[in-house]
Every structure is written in C-alpha cells, then in structure tokens.
mmCIF file of C-alpha atoms in Angstrom:
data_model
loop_
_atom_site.group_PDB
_atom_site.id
_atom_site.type_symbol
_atom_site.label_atom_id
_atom_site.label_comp_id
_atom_site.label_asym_id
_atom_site.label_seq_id
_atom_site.Cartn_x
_atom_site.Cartn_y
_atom_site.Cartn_z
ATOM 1 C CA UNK A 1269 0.000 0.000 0.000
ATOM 2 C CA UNK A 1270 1.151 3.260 -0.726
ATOM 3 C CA UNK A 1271 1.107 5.951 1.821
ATOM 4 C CA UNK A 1272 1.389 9.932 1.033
ATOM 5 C CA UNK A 1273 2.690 11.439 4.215
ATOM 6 C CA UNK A 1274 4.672 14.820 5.185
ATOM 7 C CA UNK A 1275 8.679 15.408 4.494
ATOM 8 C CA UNK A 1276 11.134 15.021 7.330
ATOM 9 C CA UNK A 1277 14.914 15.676 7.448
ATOM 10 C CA UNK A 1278 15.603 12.004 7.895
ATOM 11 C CA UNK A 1279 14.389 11.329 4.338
ATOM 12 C CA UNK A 1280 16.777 13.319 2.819
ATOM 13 C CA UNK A 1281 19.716 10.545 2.044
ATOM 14 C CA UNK A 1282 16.349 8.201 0.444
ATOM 15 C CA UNK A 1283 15.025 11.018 -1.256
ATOM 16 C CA UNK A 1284 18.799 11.686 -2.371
ATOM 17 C CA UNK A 1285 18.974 8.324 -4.181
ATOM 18 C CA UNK A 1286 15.622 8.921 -6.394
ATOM 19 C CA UNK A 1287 17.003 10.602 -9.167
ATOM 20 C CA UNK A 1288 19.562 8.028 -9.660
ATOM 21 C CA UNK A 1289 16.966 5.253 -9.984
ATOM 22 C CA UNK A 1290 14.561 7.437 -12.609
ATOM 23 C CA UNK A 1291 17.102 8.425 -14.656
ATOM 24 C CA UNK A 1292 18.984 6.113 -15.005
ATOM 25 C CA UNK A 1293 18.226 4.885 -18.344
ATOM 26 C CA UNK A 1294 17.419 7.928 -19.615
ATOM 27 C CA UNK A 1295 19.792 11.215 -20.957
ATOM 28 C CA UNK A 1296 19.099 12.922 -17.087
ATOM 29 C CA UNK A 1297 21.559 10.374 -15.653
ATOM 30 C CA UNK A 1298 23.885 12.519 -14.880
ATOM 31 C CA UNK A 1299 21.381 15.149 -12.765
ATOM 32 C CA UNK A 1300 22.301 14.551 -9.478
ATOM 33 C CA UNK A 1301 21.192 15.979 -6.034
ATOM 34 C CA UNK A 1302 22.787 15.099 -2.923
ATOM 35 C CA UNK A 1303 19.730 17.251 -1.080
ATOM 36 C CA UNK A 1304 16.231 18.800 -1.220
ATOM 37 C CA UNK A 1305 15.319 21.655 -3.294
ATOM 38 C CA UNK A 1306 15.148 24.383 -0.772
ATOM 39 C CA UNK A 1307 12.505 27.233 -2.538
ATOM 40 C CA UNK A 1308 12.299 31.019 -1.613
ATOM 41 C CA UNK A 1309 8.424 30.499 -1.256
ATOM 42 C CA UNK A 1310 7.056 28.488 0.875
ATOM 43 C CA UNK A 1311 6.444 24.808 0.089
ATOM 44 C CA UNK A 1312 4.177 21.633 1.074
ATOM 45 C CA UNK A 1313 7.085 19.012 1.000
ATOM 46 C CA UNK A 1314 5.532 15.053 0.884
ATOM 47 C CA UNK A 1315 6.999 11.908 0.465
ATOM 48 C CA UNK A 1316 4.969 9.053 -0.892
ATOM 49 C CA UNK A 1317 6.270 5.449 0.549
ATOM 50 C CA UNK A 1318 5.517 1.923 0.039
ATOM 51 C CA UNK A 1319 6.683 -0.801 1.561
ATOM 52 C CA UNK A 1320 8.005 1.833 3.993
ATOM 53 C CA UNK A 1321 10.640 2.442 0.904
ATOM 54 C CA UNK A 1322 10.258 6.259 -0.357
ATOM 55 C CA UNK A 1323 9.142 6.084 -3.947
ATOM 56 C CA UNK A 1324 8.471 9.481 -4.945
ATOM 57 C CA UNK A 1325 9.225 13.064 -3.856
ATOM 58 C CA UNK A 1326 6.560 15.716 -3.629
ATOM 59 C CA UNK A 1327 7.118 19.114 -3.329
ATOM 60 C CA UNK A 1328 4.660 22.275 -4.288
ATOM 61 C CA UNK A 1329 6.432 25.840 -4.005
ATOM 62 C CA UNK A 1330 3.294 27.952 -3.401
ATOM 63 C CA UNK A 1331 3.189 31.540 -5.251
ATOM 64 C CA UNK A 1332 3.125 34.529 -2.922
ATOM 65 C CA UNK A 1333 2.820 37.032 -6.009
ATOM 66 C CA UNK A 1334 1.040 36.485 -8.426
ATOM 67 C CA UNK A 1335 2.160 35.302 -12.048
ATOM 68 C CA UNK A 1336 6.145 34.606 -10.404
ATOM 69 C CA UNK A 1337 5.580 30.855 -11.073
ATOM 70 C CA UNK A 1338 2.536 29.905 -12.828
ATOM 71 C CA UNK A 1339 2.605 32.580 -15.712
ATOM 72 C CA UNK A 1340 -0.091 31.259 -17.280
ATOM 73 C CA UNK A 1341 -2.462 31.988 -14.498
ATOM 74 C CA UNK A 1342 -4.394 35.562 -13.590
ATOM 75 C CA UNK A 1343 -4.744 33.285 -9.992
ATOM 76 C CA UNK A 1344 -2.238 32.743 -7.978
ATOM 77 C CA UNK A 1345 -0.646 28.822 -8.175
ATOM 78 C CA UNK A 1346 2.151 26.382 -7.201
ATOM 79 C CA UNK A 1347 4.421 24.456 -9.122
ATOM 80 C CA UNK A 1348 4.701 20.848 -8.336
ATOM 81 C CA UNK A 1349 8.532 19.391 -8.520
ATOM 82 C CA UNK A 1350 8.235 15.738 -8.888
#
C-alpha cells in the first residue's frame, strides 16, 4: 500500500537516491542531487512510501505574487517538482 505522508529531514539521504533510480536509463543520468530543493516560497514538501521504501518526492512551491511561477495563471498557483 502506498502511503502519502509529510517530508522530514531524515528522508533526505532516500530522497537523495531517487534521481539516480529514474534516470537512469534515460539522458538525465547525470542530474544529481545530494539534497532537497530548498525554494524562496514556501512549500508543502511530501513523500509518498511503500513498503516503507520512499518512492516518490513531492514538493509544491506555493506563489506569494502572483504570475512569479505559474505565468499562465491571472490566480495565484504552485508548481509541483516531482
């Protein structure tokens, strides 16, 4: 079963290691992180987990002014970093 449930600091040598395992077959092998996206807006940070192995980061940087990350809008948005 898969659970969605909030980011914590302890995740962030698992959450490290997903980019390695997407890409690897693929011409992004060589994008690397060795930590978390920090964002100058604030941000809902989730993990999702299964098999309590973490399968997927979530984050969302919410927009405090409008059109500064979701141009397309005349609301104000988030952009969702997968």
């Amino acid at each position: 079963m898969m659970v969605i449930r909030a980011y914590r600091e302890d995740d962030e040598k698992k959450v490290a290691c997903l980019p390695c395992t997407l890409f690897l077959d693929t011409s992004y092998h060589d994008d690397v992180m060795t930590k978390r996206v920090k964002y100058e807006n604030d941000a809902i940070c989730l993990v999702a987990s299964e098999d309590e192995k973490i399968v997927e980061l979530i984050d969302v940087e919410i927009e405090k002014k409008l059109k500064t990350l979701c141009a397309a809008s005349s609301h104000r948005g988030a952009v969702i970093g997968i």
